Amino acid sequence: MPIFIKTEIIKKEYLIQKDIRKKVINEHIQWIENLKRKGINIKSGFLVNELKQPGDGGLLILDIETYQDALEIMKKDPMIKNNIVEWKLNEWIDITQ
C-alpha cells in the first residue's frame, strides 16, 4: 500500500501562543486515535534536535490507497483546520522495493 508523509512546521505566531497550540495538539492526538480505531495505519510525531528540544516541525505517516484519500484525511487534521501549521503532503517511494 502507498505511504504518504505530511511534513509540517508550526507557524511562528503559534510558537508563543502555548494555550492555543496545546489545545490544538490535544485535538490532533484525539483525531489520530480515532483514525487508528477505524483501522487506518497512521503515525504522528514531532522532530527534536540533538538536545531533544522540539521546534523543528512534525511528521505524519499514513498508509492509504491514493493521494486523494490521504489529502481528504489531512484536511480534517485539527492542526490544518485551525491553520497553525505550514504543511505539505507527499507520497514516499521505497527505492529498495
GROMACS .gro file of N, CA and C in nm:
model
  291
    1MET      N    1   0.085  -0.118   0.000
    1MET     CA    2   0.000   0.000   0.000
    1MET      C    3   0.090   0.124   0.000
    2PRO      N    4   0.052   0.227  -0.073
    2PRO     CA    5   0.131   0.350  -0.075
    2PRO      C    6   0.143   0.413   0.065
    3ILE      N    7   0.252   0.484   0.085
    3ILE     CA    8   0.276   0.556   0.210
    3ILE      C    9   0.284   0.705   0.178
    4PHE      N   10   0.212   0.783   0.256
    4PHE     CA   11   0.212   0.928   0.238
    4PHE      C   12   0.267   0.993   0.363
    5ILE      N   13   0.343   1.101   0.343
    5ILE     CA   14   0.408   1.173   0.453
    5ILE      C   15   0.359   1.318   0.451
    6LYS      N   16   0.307   1.362   0.565
    6LYS     CA   17   0.276   1.504   0.580
    6LYS      C   18   0.388   1.565   0.664
    7THR      N   19   0.454   1.666   0.611
    7THR     CA   20   0.553   1.741   0.689
    7THR      C   21   0.488   1.872   0.729
    8GLU      N   22   0.526   1.921   0.847
    8GLU     CA   23   0.466   2.046   0.894
    8GLU      C   24   0.561   2.122   0.984
    9ILE      N   25   0.540   2.253   0.985
    9ILE     CA   26   0.610   2.344   1.074
    9ILE      C   27   0.504   2.433   1.139
   10ILE      N   28   0.509   2.446   1.271
   10ILE     CA   29   0.415   2.535   1.339
   10ILE      C   30   0.448   2.679   1.302
   11LYS      N   31   0.345   2.753   1.267
   11LYS     CA   32   0.363   2.894   1.232
   11LYS      C   33   0.418   2.971   1.351
   12LYS      N   34   0.506   3.066   1.323
   12LYS     CA   35   0.576   3.141   1.429
   12LYS      C   36   0.483   3.201   1.533
   13GLU      N   37   0.371   3.255   1.489
   13GLU     CA   38   0.280   3.320   1.585
   13GLU      C   39   0.223   3.223   1.687
   14TYR      N   40   0.222   3.091   1.655
   14TYR     CA   41   0.169   2.993   1.749
   14TYR      C   42   0.277   2.934   1.838
   15LEU      N   43   0.403   2.964   1.810
   15LEU     CA   44   0.510   2.918   1.899
   15LEU      C   45   0.499   2.985   2.035
   16ILE      N   46   0.448   3.109   2.039
   16ILE     CA   47   0.436   3.180   2.167
   16ILE      C   48   0.295   3.169   2.226
   17GLN      N   49   0.198   3.125   2.147
   17GLN     CA   50   0.060   3.109   2.195
   17GLN      C   51   0.042   2.964   2.243
   18LYS      N   52   0.100   2.935   2.358
   18LYS     CA   53   0.107   2.797   2.407
   18LYS      C   54  -0.030   2.736   2.436
   19ASP      N   55  -0.125   2.816   2.487
   19ASP     CA   56  -0.257   2.762   2.520
   19ASP      C   57  -0.329   2.713   2.396
   20ILE      N   58  -0.327   2.794   2.291
   20ILE     CA   59  -0.392   2.756   2.165
   20ILE      C   60  -0.322   2.634   2.106
   21ARG      N   61  -0.189   2.637   2.103
   21ARG     CA   62  -0.112   2.527   2.046
   21ARG      C   63  -0.140   2.397   2.121
   22LYS      N   64  -0.141   2.402   2.254
   22LYS     CA   65  -0.165   2.282   2.334
   22LYS      C   66  -0.305   2.227   2.308
   23LYS      N   67  -0.404   2.314   2.301
   23LYS     CA   68  -0.541   2.272   2.274
   23LYS      C   69  -0.550   2.200   2.139
   24VAL      N   70  -0.492   2.259   2.037
   24VAL     CA   71  -0.499   2.200   1.902
   24VAL      C   72  -0.419   2.070   1.895
   25ILE      N   73  -0.306   2.064   1.960
   25ILE     CA   74  -0.228   1.939   1.962
   25ILE      C   75  -0.307   1.828   2.030
   26ASN      N   76  -0.376   1.860   2.139
   26ASN     CA   77  -0.460   1.759   2.205
   26ASN      C   78  -0.572   1.712   2.113
   27GLU      N   79  -0.633   1.804   2.038
   27GLU     CA   80  -0.736   1.766   1.939
   27GLU      C   81  -0.674   1.677   1.831
   28HIS      N   82  -0.553   1.710   1.789
   28HIS     CA   83  -0.481   1.632   1.688
   28HIS      C   84  -0.458   1.489   1.738
   29ILE      N   85  -0.416   1.474   1.861
   29ILE     CA   86  -0.392   1.341   1.919
   29ILE      C   87  -0.522   1.260   1.921
   30GLN      N   88  -0.633   1.323   1.961
   30GLN     CA   89  -0.762   1.254   1.962
   30GLN      C   90  -0.803   1.213   1.820
   31TRP      N   91  -0.778   1.301   1.724
   31TRP     CA   92  -0.810   1.272   1.584
   31TRP      C   93  -0.730   1.150   1.536
   32ILE      N   94  -0.600   1.145   1.567
   32ILE     CA   95  -0.515   1.030   1.531
   32ILE      C   96  -0.569   0.902   1.595
   33GLU      N   97  -0.601   0.908   1.724
   33GLU     CA   98  -0.652   0.789   1.794
   33GLU      C   99  -0.783   0.740   1.733
   34ASN      N  100  -0.869   0.832   1.692
   34ASN     CA  101  -0.995   0.793   1.626
   34ASN      C  102  -0.968   0.724   1.493
   35LEU      N  103  -0.875   0.776   1.415
   35LEU     CA  104  -0.841   0.713   1.287
   35LEU      C  105  -0.785   0.572   1.310
   36LYS      N  106  -0.700   0.556   1.411
   36LYS     CA  107  -0.645   0.423   1.442
   36LYS      C  108  -0.756   0.325   1.480
   37ARG      N  109  -0.854   0.372   1.558
   37ARG     CA  110  -0.966   0.286   1.595
   37ARG      C  111  -1.046   0.241   1.473
   38LYS      N  112  -1.045   0.322   1.368
   38LYS     CA  113  -1.114   0.287   1.244
   38LYS      C  114  -1.031   0.195   1.155
   39GLY      N  115  -0.910   0.159   1.201
   39GLY     CA  116  -0.826   0.067   1.127
   39GLY      C  117  -0.729   0.132   1.030
   40ILE      N  118  -0.717   0.264   1.037
   40ILE     CA  119  -0.623   0.334   0.949
   40ILE      C  120  -0.484   0.330   1.011
   41ASN      N  121  -0.385   0.289   0.932
   41ASN     CA  122  -0.247   0.283   0.980
   41ASN      C  123  -0.186   0.423   0.967
   42ILE      N  124  -0.172   0.490   1.079
   42ILE     CA  125  -0.126   0.629   1.083
   42ILE      C  126  -0.037   0.649   1.204
   43LYS      N  127   0.066   0.729   1.186
   43LYS     CA  128   0.157   0.765   1.296
   43LYS      C  129   0.183   0.914   1.287
   44SER      N  130   0.199   0.978   1.402
   44SER     CA  131   0.224   1.122   1.404
   44SER      C  132   0.321   1.153   1.517
   45GLY      N  133   0.413   1.245   1.490
   45GLY     CA  134   0.508   1.284   1.593
   45GLY      C  135   0.580   1.412   1.556
   46PHE      N  136   0.663   1.460   1.648
   46PHE     CA  137   0.736   1.584   1.623
   46PHE      C  138   0.885   1.557   1.620
   47LEU      N  139   0.956   1.649   1.559
   47LEU     CA  140   1.101   1.637   1.544
   47LEU      C  141   1.171   1.714   1.655
   48VAL      N  142   1.286   1.662   1.698
   48VAL     CA  143   1.366   1.728   1.801
   48VAL      C  144   1.510   1.740   1.751
   49ASN      N  145   1.583   1.831   1.811
   49ASN     CA  146   1.724   1.846   1.774
   49ASN      C  147   1.811   1.751   1.857
   50GLU      N  148   1.942   1.766   1.847
   50GLU     CA  149   2.033   1.675   1.917
   50GLU      C  150   2.021   1.683   2.069
   51LEU      N  151   1.961   1.793   2.119
   51LEU     CA  152   1.939   1.809   2.264
   51LEU      C  153   1.799   1.766   2.305
   52LYS      N  154   1.727   1.703   2.212
   52LYS     CA  155   1.589   1.656   2.234
   52LYS      C  156   1.491   1.771   2.253
   53GLN      N  157   1.524   1.889   2.199
   53GLN     CA  158   1.436   2.005   2.206
   53GLN      C  159   1.347   2.009   2.083
   54PRO      N  160   1.214   2.022   2.103
   54PRO     CA  161   1.124   2.030   1.988
   54PRO      C  162   1.132   2.166   1.919
   55GLY      N  163   1.067   2.177   1.806
   55GLY     CA  164   1.060   2.304   1.737
   55GLY      C  165   1.095   2.297   1.591
   56ASP      N  166   1.135   2.178   1.544
   56ASP     CA  167   1.173   2.163   1.404
   56ASP      C  168   1.063   2.103   1.319
   57GLY      N  169   0.942   2.099   1.371
   57GLY     CA  170   0.829   2.052   1.292
   57GLY      C  171   0.786   1.912   1.328
   58GLY      N  172   0.701   1.856   1.243
   58GLY     CA  173   0.648   1.725   1.269
   58GLY      C  174   0.626   1.646   1.142
   59LEU      N  175   0.603   1.517   1.161
   59LEU     CA  176   0.574   1.425   1.050
   59LEU      C  177   0.450   1.345   1.084
   60LEU      N  178   0.373   1.317   0.981
   60LEU     CA  179   0.261   1.226   0.992
   60LEU      C  180   0.279   1.124   0.879
   61ILE      N  181   0.270   0.996   0.912
   61ILE     CA  182   0.291   0.888   0.817
   61ILE      C  183   0.161   0.811   0.804
   62LEU      N  184   0.115   0.793   0.681
   62LEU     CA  185  -0.016   0.734   0.656
   62LEU      C  186  -0.008   0.631   0.544
   63ASP      N  187  -0.057   0.509   0.573
   63ASP     CA  188  -0.070   0.406   0.469
   63ASP      C  189  -0.212   0.413   0.417
   64ILE      N  190  -0.227   0.449   0.289
   64ILE     CA  191  -0.361   0.458   0.230
   64ILE      C  192  -0.347   0.445   0.078
   65GLU      N  193  -0.455   0.414   0.011
   65GLU     CA  194  -0.452   0.378  -0.131
   65GLU      C  195  -0.408   0.489  -0.225
   66THR      N  196  -0.460   0.612  -0.208
   66THR     CA  197  -0.433   0.716  -0.307
   66THR      C  198  -0.396   0.849  -0.242
   67TYR      N  199  -0.333   0.934  -0.321
   67TYR     CA  200  -0.302   1.069  -0.276
   67TYR      C  201  -0.430   1.142  -0.237
   68GLN      N  202  -0.535   1.128  -0.318
   68GLN     CA  203  -0.662   1.196  -0.289
   68GLN      C  204  -0.720   1.150  -0.155
   69ASP      N  205  -0.713   1.020  -0.126
   69ASP     CA  206  -0.760   0.969   0.004
   69ASP      C  207  -0.679   1.030   0.118
   70ALA      N  208  -0.547   1.035   0.099
   70ALA     CA  209  -0.459   1.094   0.202
   70ALA      C  210  -0.492   1.241   0.222
   71LEU      N  211  -0.513   1.314   0.113
   71LEU     CA  212  -0.544   1.456   0.121
   71LEU      C  213  -0.675   1.481   0.194
   72GLU      N  214  -0.776   1.399   0.166
   72GLU     CA  215  -0.905   1.415   0.233
   72GLU      C  216  -0.891   1.394   0.384
   73ILE      N  217  -0.809   1.298   0.424
   73ILE     CA  218  -0.785   1.276   0.567
   73ILE      C  219  -0.711   1.396   0.627
   74MET      N  220  -0.606   1.443   0.558
   74MET     CA  221  -0.526   1.555   0.609
   74MET      C  222  -0.609   1.681   0.630
   75LYS      N  223  -0.703   1.705   0.542
   75LYS     CA  224  -0.786   1.825   0.553
   75LYS      C  225  -0.867   1.827   0.682
   76LYS      N  226  -0.883   1.711   0.745
   76LYS     CA  227  -0.958   1.701   0.871
   76LYS      C  228  -0.868   1.711   0.994
   77ASP      N  229  -0.738   1.719   0.974
   77ASP     CA  230  -0.642   1.730   1.084
   77ASP      C  231  -0.664   1.863   1.156
   78PRO      N  232  -0.686   1.861   1.288
   78PRO     CA  233  -0.705   1.987   1.362
   78PRO      C  234  -0.589   2.086   1.345
   79MET      N  235  -0.467   2.037   1.324
   79MET     CA  236  -0.353   2.127   1.304
   79MET      C  237  -0.373   2.208   1.175
   80ILE      N  238  -0.432   2.145   1.074
   80ILE     CA  239  -0.457   2.210   0.946
   80ILE      C  240  -0.586   2.292   0.953
   81LYS      N  241  -0.691   2.234   1.009
   81LYS     CA  242  -0.819   2.305   1.018
   81LYS      C  243  -0.807   2.435   1.097
   82ASN      N  244  -0.720   2.435   1.198
   82ASN     CA  245  -0.700   2.555   1.279
   82ASN      C  246  -0.590   2.645   1.225
   83ASN      N  247  -0.532   2.605   1.112
   83ASN     CA  248  -0.433   2.686   1.039
   83ASN      C  249  -0.313   2.726   1.125
   84ILE      N  250  -0.264   2.632   1.207
   84ILE     CA  251  -0.148   2.667   1.290
   84ILE      C  252  -0.017   2.612   1.234
   85VAL      N  253  -0.025   2.540   1.121
   85VAL     CA  254   0.096   2.485   1.060
   85VAL      C  255   0.103   2.517   0.911
   86GLU      N  256   0.226   2.525   0.863
   86GLU     CA  257   0.254   2.520   0.719
   86GLU      C  258   0.279   2.373   0.691
   87TRP      N  259   0.217   2.317   0.587
   87TRP     CA  260   0.228   2.173   0.567
   87TRP      C  261   0.237   2.137   0.419
   88LYS      N  262   0.282   2.015   0.399
   88LYS     CA  263   0.294   1.961   0.264
   88LYS      C  264   0.271   1.811   0.271
   89LEU      N  265   0.206   1.757   0.170
   89LEU     CA  266   0.177   1.614   0.163
   89LEU      C  267   0.248   1.555   0.042
   90ASN      N  268   0.321   1.446   0.064
   90ASN     CA  269   0.391   1.376  -0.045
   90ASN      C  270   0.375   1.227  -0.028
   91GLU      N  271   0.380   1.156  -0.141
   91GLU     CA  272   0.390   1.011  -0.135
   91GLU      C  273   0.537   0.976  -0.119
   92TRP      N  274   0.565   0.873  -0.038
   92TRP     CA  275   0.701   0.826  -0.018
   92TRP      C  276   0.718   0.699  -0.100
   93ILE      N  277   0.824   0.694  -0.177
   93ILE     CA  278   0.855   0.578  -0.261
   93ILE      C  279   0.976   0.507  -0.204
   94ASP      N  280   0.961   0.381  -0.170
   94ASP     CA  281   1.070   0.300  -0.117
   94ASP      C  282   1.156   0.253  -0.234
   95ILE      N  283   1.279   0.301  -0.240
   95ILE     CA  284   1.366   0.267  -0.353
   95ILE      C  285   1.424   0.126  -0.344
   96THR      N  286   1.402   0.058  -0.231
   96THR     CA  287   1.456  -0.078  -0.215
   96THR      C  288   1.359  -0.185  -0.260
   97GLN      N  289   1.242  -0.146  -0.304
   97GLN     CA  290   1.144  -0.248  -0.345
   97GLN      C  291   1.120  -0.245  -0.494
   0.00000   0.00000   0.00000
